[in-house]
PDB file of C-alpha atoms in Angstrom:
ATOM      1  CA  MET A   1      83.188 108.492  88.932  1.00 62.00           C
ATOM      2  CA  LYS A   2      83.235 109.846  92.457  1.00 66.00           C
ATOM      3  CA  LYS A   3      82.887 107.593  95.454  1.00 76.00           C
ATOM      4  CA  ASN A   4      79.720 108.438  97.334  1.00 81.00           C
ATOM      5  CA  GLU A   5      79.154 105.269  99.351  1.00 86.00           C
ATOM      6  CA  GLY A   6      80.549 104.565 102.788  1.00 87.00           C
ATOM      7  CA  ASN A   7      81.990 101.136 103.605  1.00 88.00           C
ATOM      8  CA  THR A   8      78.928  99.968 105.567  1.00 91.00           C
ATOM      9  CA  ASP A   9      76.654 101.031 102.716  1.00 93.00           C
ATOM     10  CA  ARG A  10      78.850  99.163 100.235  1.00 94.00           C
ATOM     11  CA  ILE A  11      78.967  95.947 102.247  1.00 94.00           C
ATOM     12  CA  LEU A  12      75.166  95.969 102.725  1.00 95.00           C
ATOM     13  CA  ARG A  13      74.654  96.505  98.990  1.00 96.00           C
ATOM     14  CA  VAL A  14      77.024  93.636  98.144  1.00 96.00           C
ATOM     15  CA  ILE A  15      75.274  91.270 100.577  1.00 96.00           C
ATOM     16  CA  LEU A  16      71.845  92.267  99.225  1.00 97.00           C
ATOM     17  CA  GLY A  17      73.086  91.905  95.646  1.00 96.00           C
ATOM     18  CA  ILE A  18      74.579  88.448  96.233  1.00 96.00           C
ATOM     19  CA  ALA A  19      71.393  87.312  97.995  1.00 96.00           C
ATOM     20  CA  LEU A  20      69.125  88.486  95.148  1.00 96.00           C
ATOM     21  CA  LEU A  21      71.456  87.051  92.532  1.00 95.00           C
ATOM     22  CA  VAL A  22      71.529  83.639  94.171  1.00 95.00           C
ATOM     23  CA  ILE A  23      67.784  83.622  94.909  1.00 95.00           C
ATOM     24  CA  GLY A  24      66.997  84.703  91.352  1.00 95.00           C
ATOM     25  CA  PHE A  25      69.341  82.524  89.328  1.00 94.00           C
ATOM     26  CA  ALA A  26      69.913  79.519  91.572  1.00 92.00           C
ATOM     27  CA  VAL A  27      66.707  79.201  93.599  1.00 93.00           C
ATOM     28  CA  MET A  28      63.812  80.646  91.596  1.00 93.00           C
ATOM     29  CA  GLY A  29      64.924  80.162  88.010  1.00 88.00           C
ATOM     30  CA  GLY A  30      62.710  81.007  85.028  1.00 92.00           C
ATOM     31  CA  THR A  31      61.876  84.523  83.835  1.00 94.00           C
ATOM     32  CA  ALA A  32      61.003  85.794  87.314  1.00 95.00           C
ATOM     33  CA  GLY A  33      64.296  84.442  88.608  1.00 94.00           C
ATOM     34  CA  VAL A  34      66.270  86.162  85.867  1.00 94.00           C
ATOM     35  CA  ILE A  35      64.511  89.448  86.674  1.00 96.00           C
ATOM     36  CA  VAL A  36      65.286  89.097  90.396  1.00 96.00           C
ATOM     37  CA  GLY A  37      68.883  88.193  89.533  1.00 94.00           C
ATOM     38  CA  LEU A  38      69.291  91.212  87.270  1.00 95.00           C
ATOM     39  CA  VAL A  39      67.762  93.469  89.932  1.00 96.00           C
ATOM     40  CA  GLY A  40      70.340  92.023  92.340  1.00 96.00           C
ATOM     41  CA  LEU A  41      73.154  93.054  90.000  1.00 96.00           C
ATOM     42  CA  VAL A  42      72.315  96.731  90.610  1.00 96.00           C
ATOM     43  CA  PRO A  43      73.162  96.894  94.339  1.00 96.00           C
ATOM     44  CA  LEU A  44      76.007  94.413  93.806  1.00 96.00           C
ATOM     45  CA  LEU A  45      77.734  96.473  91.108  1.00 95.00           C
ATOM     46  CA  THR A  46      77.099  99.861  92.746  1.00 95.00           C
ATOM     47  CA  GLY A  47      78.418  98.436  96.019  1.00 95.00           C
ATOM     48  CA  LEU A  48      81.542  97.055  94.356  1.00 93.00           C
ATOM     49  CA  ALA A  49      82.126 100.276  92.424  1.00 91.00           C
ATOM     50  CA  GLY A  50      81.582 102.459  95.504  1.00 88.00           C
ATOM     51  CA  SER A  51      79.520 104.910  93.515  1.00 87.00           C
ATOM     52  CA  CYS A  52      75.742 105.172  93.212  1.00 90.00           C
ATOM     53  CA  PRO A  53      74.274 107.173  90.291  1.00 88.00           C
ATOM     54  CA  VAL A  54      71.064 107.822  92.254  1.00 90.00           C
ATOM     55  CA  TYR A  55      73.093 109.331  95.104  1.00 88.00           C
ATOM     56  CA  SER A  56      74.913 111.486  92.549  1.00 81.00           C
ATOM     57  CA  LEU A  57      71.641 112.727  91.055  1.00 83.00           C
ATOM     58  CA  LEU A  58      70.209 113.536  94.481  1.00 85.00           C
ATOM     59  CA  GLY A  59      73.483 114.967  95.798  1.00 80.00           C
ATOM     60  CA  LEU A  60      73.616 112.352  98.550  1.00 83.00           C
ATOM     61  CA  SER A  61      76.589 110.543  99.989  1.00 82.00           C
ATOM     62  CA  SER A  62      77.056 107.971 102.716  1.00 86.00           C
ATOM     63  CA  THR A  63      80.789 108.648 102.947  1.00 76.00           C
ATOM     64  CA  LYS A  64      82.186 110.722 105.733  1.00 63.00           C
ATOM     65  CA  ALA A  65      85.497 112.486 106.168  1.00 44.00           C
ATOM     66  CA  ALA A  66      87.849 110.536 108.327  1.00 36.00           C
ATOM     67  CA  SER A  67      88.258 112.076 111.726  1.00 31.00           C
TER      68      SER A  67
ATOM     69  CA  MET B   1     106.785 129.745  94.007  1.00 44.00           C
ATOM     70  CA  PRO B   2     105.485 133.300  93.734  1.00 44.00           C
ATOM     71  CA  ALA B   3     104.836 135.404  96.822  1.00 42.00           C
ATOM     72  CA  THR B   4     101.514 133.932  97.838  1.00 47.00           C
ATOM     73  CA  GLY B   5     102.449 132.901 101.333  1.00 50.00           C
ATOM     74  CA  ALA B   6     103.701 129.552 100.073  1.00 51.00           C
ATOM     75  CA  GLU B   7     107.176 130.316 101.429  1.00 58.00           C
ATOM     76  CA  GLN B   8     105.790 129.565 104.859  1.00 67.00           C
ATOM     77  CA  VAL B   9     107.481 126.652 106.621  1.00 74.00           C
ATOM     78  CA  GLY B  10     105.316 123.554 106.820  1.00 82.00           C
ATOM     79  CA  PRO B  11     102.034 122.764 105.115  1.00 89.00           C
ATOM     80  CA  LEU B  12      99.873 125.320 103.374  1.00 91.00           C
ATOM     81  CA  VAL B  13      96.990 125.219 100.941  1.00 93.00           C
ATOM     82  CA  ILE B  14      96.369 127.997  98.446  1.00 93.00           C
ATOM     83  CA  ARG B  15      92.708 128.246  97.548  1.00 94.00           C
ATOM     84  CA  ALA B  16      92.092 129.945  94.206  1.00 93.00           C
ATOM     85  CA  TRP B  17      88.497 131.048  93.856  1.00 92.00           C
ATOM     86  CA  ALA B  18      86.123 133.893  93.003  1.00 92.00           C
ATOM     87  CA  PRO B  19      82.926 135.115  94.679  1.00 91.00           C
ATOM     88  CA  TRP B  20      80.904 134.481  91.503  1.00 92.00           C
ATOM     89  CA  CYS B  21      81.940 130.809  91.387  1.00 90.00           C
ATOM     90  CA  GLY B  22      79.113 128.667  92.751  1.00 88.00           C
ATOM     91  CA  VAL B  23      81.214 125.515  93.161  1.00 87.00           C
ATOM     92  CA  CYS B  24      83.809 127.529  95.103  1.00 90.00           C
ATOM     93  CA  ARG B  25      81.116 128.764  97.509  1.00 90.00           C
ATOM     94  CA  THR B  26      79.686 125.259  97.888  1.00 88.00           C
ATOM     95  CA  MET B  27      83.103 123.816  98.658  1.00 89.00           C
ATOM     96  CA  ALA B  28      84.073 126.595 101.093  1.00 91.00           C
ATOM     97  CA  PRO B  29      82.608 125.086 104.314  1.00 92.00           C
ATOM     98  CA  VAL B  30      84.117 121.679 103.497  1.00 92.00           C
ATOM     99  CA  VAL B  31      87.540 123.225 102.835  1.00 93.00           C
ATOM    100  CA  GLU B  32      87.359 125.219 106.049  1.00 93.00           C
ATOM    101  CA  LYS B  33      86.341 122.164 108.042  1.00 92.00           C
ATOM    102  CA  ALA B  34      89.169 120.076 106.534  1.00 91.00           C
ATOM    103  CA  ALA B  35      91.649 122.895 107.243  1.00 92.00           C
ATOM    104  CA  ALA B  36      90.467 123.170 110.846  1.00 92.00           C
ATOM    105  CA  THR B  37      90.560 119.407 111.372  1.00 89.00           C
ATOM    106  CA  THR B  38      94.042 118.953 109.906  1.00 89.00           C
ATOM    107  CA  GLY B  39      95.482 122.235 111.158  1.00 90.00           C
ATOM    108  CA  VAL B  40      96.660 123.232 107.677  1.00 91.00           C
ATOM    109  CA  SER B  41      96.594 126.975 106.940  1.00 91.00           C
ATOM    110  CA  VAL B  42      94.672 128.190 103.900  1.00 93.00           C
ATOM    111  CA  VAL B  43      95.669 131.248 101.881  1.00 92.00           C
ATOM    112  CA  ASP B  44      92.909 132.655  99.710  1.00 92.00           C
ATOM    113  CA  LEU B  45      93.736 133.781  96.212  1.00 92.00           C
ATOM    114  CA  LEU B  46      90.934 135.743  94.593  1.00 92.00           C
ATOM    115  CA  VAL B  47      91.746 135.201  90.949  1.00 89.00           C
ATOM    116  CA  ASP B  48      89.940 138.358  89.772  1.00 89.00           C
ATOM    117  CA  ASP B  49      92.146 140.498  92.000  1.00 88.00           C
ATOM    118  CA  ALA B  50      95.388 138.613  91.428  1.00 85.00           C
ATOM    119  CA  ASN B  51      95.520 137.724  87.761  1.00 82.00           C
ATOM    120  CA  THR B  52      99.293 137.751  87.568  1.00 85.00           C
ATOM    121  CA  VAL B  53      99.764 135.510  90.583  1.00 86.00           C
ATOM    122  CA  ALA B  54      97.081 133.136  89.287  1.00 84.00           C
ATOM    123  CA  SER B  55      98.878 133.025  85.955  1.00 85.00           C
ATOM    124  CA  ASP B  56     102.256 132.432  87.627  1.00 87.00           C
ATOM    125  CA  LEU B  57     100.713 129.541  89.539  1.00 87.00           C
ATOM    126  CA  ARG B  58      99.279 128.154  86.259  1.00 87.00           C
ATOM    127  CA  ILE B  59      95.722 128.279  87.569  1.00 89.00           C
ATOM    128  CA  THR B  60      93.458 127.676  84.615  1.00 85.00           C
ATOM    129  CA  SER B  61      90.165 126.982  86.353  1.00 86.00           C
ATOM    130  CA  ILE B  62      88.542 127.466  89.720  1.00 90.00           C
ATOM    131  CA  PRO B  63      88.196 126.241  92.338  1.00 91.00           C
ATOM    132  CA  THR B  64      91.802 125.088  92.554  1.00 92.00           C
ATOM    133  CA  LEU B  65      93.508 124.014  95.753  1.00 93.00           C
ATOM    134  CA  ILE B  66      97.303 123.993  95.653  1.00 92.00           C
ATOM    135  CA  ALA B  67      99.123 122.033  98.317  1.00 91.00           C
ATOM    136  CA  SER B  68     102.483 123.354  99.426  1.00 88.00           C
ATOM    137  CA  PHE B  69     104.999 122.116 101.966  1.00 84.00           C
ATOM    138  CA  ASP B  70     107.963 124.313 102.903  1.00 82.00           C
ATOM    139  CA  GLY B  71     107.207 126.396  99.812  1.00 82.00           C
ATOM    140  CA  ILE B  72     107.291 123.464  97.408  1.00 84.00           C
ATOM    141  CA  GLU B  73     104.120 122.505  95.584  1.00 86.00           C
ATOM    142  CA  THR B  74     103.092 118.942  96.435  1.00 87.00           C
ATOM    143  CA  GLY B  75      99.848 118.691  94.517  1.00 87.00           C
ATOM    144  CA  ARG B  76      96.616 120.216  93.247  1.00 89.00           C
ATOM    145  CA  LEU B  77      92.919 119.571  93.509  1.00 89.00           C
ATOM    146  CA  ILE B  78      90.977 121.165  90.678  1.00 87.00           C
ATOM    147  CA  GLY B  79      87.187 121.462  90.490  1.00 85.00           C
ATOM    148  CA  ALA B  80      84.462 119.987  92.688  1.00 83.00           C
ATOM    149  CA  HIS B  81      85.375 117.062  94.900  1.00 83.00           C
ATOM    150  CA  SER B  82      83.775 115.022  97.647  1.00 82.00           C
ATOM    151  CA  GLU B  83      84.267 115.874 101.300  1.00 84.00           C
ATOM    152  CA  GLU B  84      86.396 112.745 101.658  1.00 82.00           C
ATOM    153  CA  SER B  85      88.698 113.749  98.777  1.00 84.00           C
ATOM    154  CA  ILE B  86      89.130 117.247 100.183  1.00 90.00           C
ATOM    155  CA  TYR B  87      89.875 115.906 103.641  1.00 88.00           C
ATOM    156  CA  ASN B  88      92.410 113.433 102.202  1.00 86.00           C
ATOM    157  CA  PHE B  89      94.017 116.258 100.203  1.00 89.00           C
ATOM    158  CA  PHE B  90      94.475 118.284 103.392  1.00 90.00           C
ATOM    159  CA  ALA B  91      95.709 115.286 105.384  1.00 87.00           C
ATOM    160  CA  THR B  92      98.304 114.492 102.715  1.00 86.00           C
ATOM    161  CA  THR B  93      99.333 118.156 102.605  1.00 88.00           C
ATOM    162  CA  ARG B  94      99.720 118.222 106.393  1.00 86.00           C
ATOM    163  CA  ASP B  95     102.002 115.179 106.221  1.00 80.00           C
ATOM    164  CA  GLY B  96     104.118 116.798 103.503  1.00 78.00           C
ATOM    165  CA  GLU B  97     103.509 113.942 101.116  1.00 74.00           C
ATOM    166  CA  ARG B  98     103.212 114.353  97.385  1.00 74.00           C
ATOM    167  CA  GLN B  99      99.613 114.077  96.221  1.00 68.00           C
ATOM    168  CA  THR B 100      99.085 111.070  94.045  1.00 62.00           C
ATOM    169  CA  ARG B 101      96.283 110.089  91.811  1.00 57.00           C
ATOM    170  CA  ALA B 102      93.478 108.327  93.684  1.00 54.00           C
ATOM    171  CA  ARG B 103      93.915 104.584  93.450  1.00 64.00           C
ATOM    172  CA  VAL B 104      91.632 101.715  94.182  1.00 74.00           C
ATOM    173  CA  SER B 105      91.490 101.275  97.931  1.00 78.00           C
ATOM    174  CA  ALA B 106      92.233  97.985  99.667  1.00 80.00           C
ATOM    175  CA  VAL B 107      88.586  97.858 100.786  1.00 84.00           C
ATOM    176  CA  THR B 108      87.403  98.111  97.178  1.00 87.00           C
ATOM    177  CA  TRP B 109      89.489  95.348  95.640  1.00 88.00           C
ATOM    178  CA  THR B 110      89.111  93.092  98.686  1.00 90.00           C
ATOM    179  CA  LEU B 111      85.335  93.503  98.539  1.00 93.00           C
ATOM    180  CA  ARG B 112      85.331  92.660  94.801  1.00 94.00           C
ATOM    181  CA  LEU B 113      87.535  89.642  95.302  1.00 94.00           C
ATOM    182  CA  ALA B 114      85.489  88.390  98.277  1.00 95.00           C
ATOM    183  CA  ALA B 115      82.129  88.921  96.548  1.00 96.00           C
ATOM    184  CA  GLY B 116      83.404  87.200  93.395  1.00 96.00           C
ATOM    185  CA  GLY B 117      84.807  84.300  95.391  1.00 96.00           C
ATOM    186  CA  ALA B 118      81.580  83.899  97.340  1.00 95.00           C
ATOM    187  CA  LEU B 119      79.551  83.830  94.117  1.00 95.00           C
ATOM    188  CA  ILE B 120      81.886  81.251  92.555  1.00 96.00           C
ATOM    189  CA  VAL B 121      81.529  78.984  95.611  1.00 96.00           C
ATOM    190  CA  ILE B 122      77.739  79.435  95.842  1.00 95.00           C
ATOM    191  CA  GLY B 123      77.283  79.082  92.080  1.00 94.00           C
ATOM    192  CA  THR B 124      79.377  75.917  91.952  1.00 94.00           C
ATOM    193  CA  THR B 125      77.666  74.436  95.007  1.00 94.00           C
ATOM    194  CA  LEU B 126      74.183  75.131  93.666  1.00 93.00           C
ATOM    195  CA  ALA B 127      75.201  74.252  90.083  1.00 91.00           C
ATOM    196  CA  SER B 128      74.099  77.669  88.865  1.00 91.00           C
ATOM    197  CA  THR B 129      76.139  78.670  85.811  1.00 93.00           C
ATOM    198  CA  PRO B 130      75.075  82.370  85.739  1.00 93.00           C
ATOM    199  CA  VAL B 131      76.001  82.799  89.413  1.00 95.00           C
ATOM    200  CA  TRP B 132      79.511  81.381  89.132  1.00 94.00           C
ATOM    201  CA  ILE B 133      80.177  83.152  85.814  1.00 95.00           C
ATOM    202  CA  ILE B 134      79.213  86.499  87.386  1.00 95.00           C
ATOM    203  CA  GLY B 135      81.346  85.530  90.380  1.00 95.00           C
ATOM    204  CA  ALA B 136      84.334  84.757  88.150  1.00 96.00           C
ATOM    205  CA  LEU B 137      83.964  88.111  86.349  1.00 96.00           C
ATOM    206  CA  ILE B 138      83.741  90.017  89.644  1.00 95.00           C
ATOM    207  CA  ALA B 139      86.678  88.114  91.151  1.00 95.00           C
ATOM    208  CA  SER B 140      88.749  88.948  88.035  1.00 94.00           C
ATOM    209  CA  TRP B 141      87.748  92.595  88.409  1.00 92.00           C
ATOM    210  CA  GLY B 142      88.925  92.471  92.046  1.00 90.00           C
ATOM    211  CA  ALA B 143      92.188  90.753  91.156  1.00 90.00           C
ATOM    212  CA  ILE B 144      92.959  93.266  88.391  1.00 87.00           C
ATOM    213  CA  SER B 145      92.066  96.183  90.710  1.00 82.00           C
ATOM    214  CA  GLY B 146      94.434  94.787  93.336  1.00 78.00           C
ATOM    215  CA  LEU B 147      97.277  94.220  90.858  1.00 79.00           C
ATOM    216  CA  LEU B 148      96.978  97.718  89.376  1.00 69.00           C
ATOM    217  CA  ARG B 149      97.169  99.510  92.715  1.00 59.00           C
TER     218      ARG B 149
END
């Protein structure tokens, strides 16, 4: 699994994921809350893994070679 | 090593490729940019024209980049890789270090540990079992990643 996310991208995904997870499971609750929470897991896990399957499919990357 | 230019003093990268190889052509600008940035010389080895040399160097697929320092092979990069990986390969070659398998970076395991910890705290504070369980799993992932580095 190749890394295709830059650090800023990863941190933003993790923050978004945590926010959705907390809003879904801890604030909203119910079926809608579970759905929001599960949606939040996507950016959270891709951010923590450093690799985004959608980026891979589209040939995108937010990494850059160190200079 | 065989006479491929690898006897040169200092860092050198041998690039084994062929004009019909699409991945090789795609990687070419990235390799050239990394070589220019790091100042590492690149010797091209066209495998169709140099079968014996390719065989001596145990090149079984292309593209293959072979890192050499003072004529001693320090590592290989086989197949398609990200710009970052190629740059890191060249930087490591320039420094004469042996190429090692990519490991989990400090940023990665720290981010996992921090995200997991944050979820445990938030989940416990808000009495949300799913949140702290997910946090505990992610924190464990981060801790294991850090320990296995």
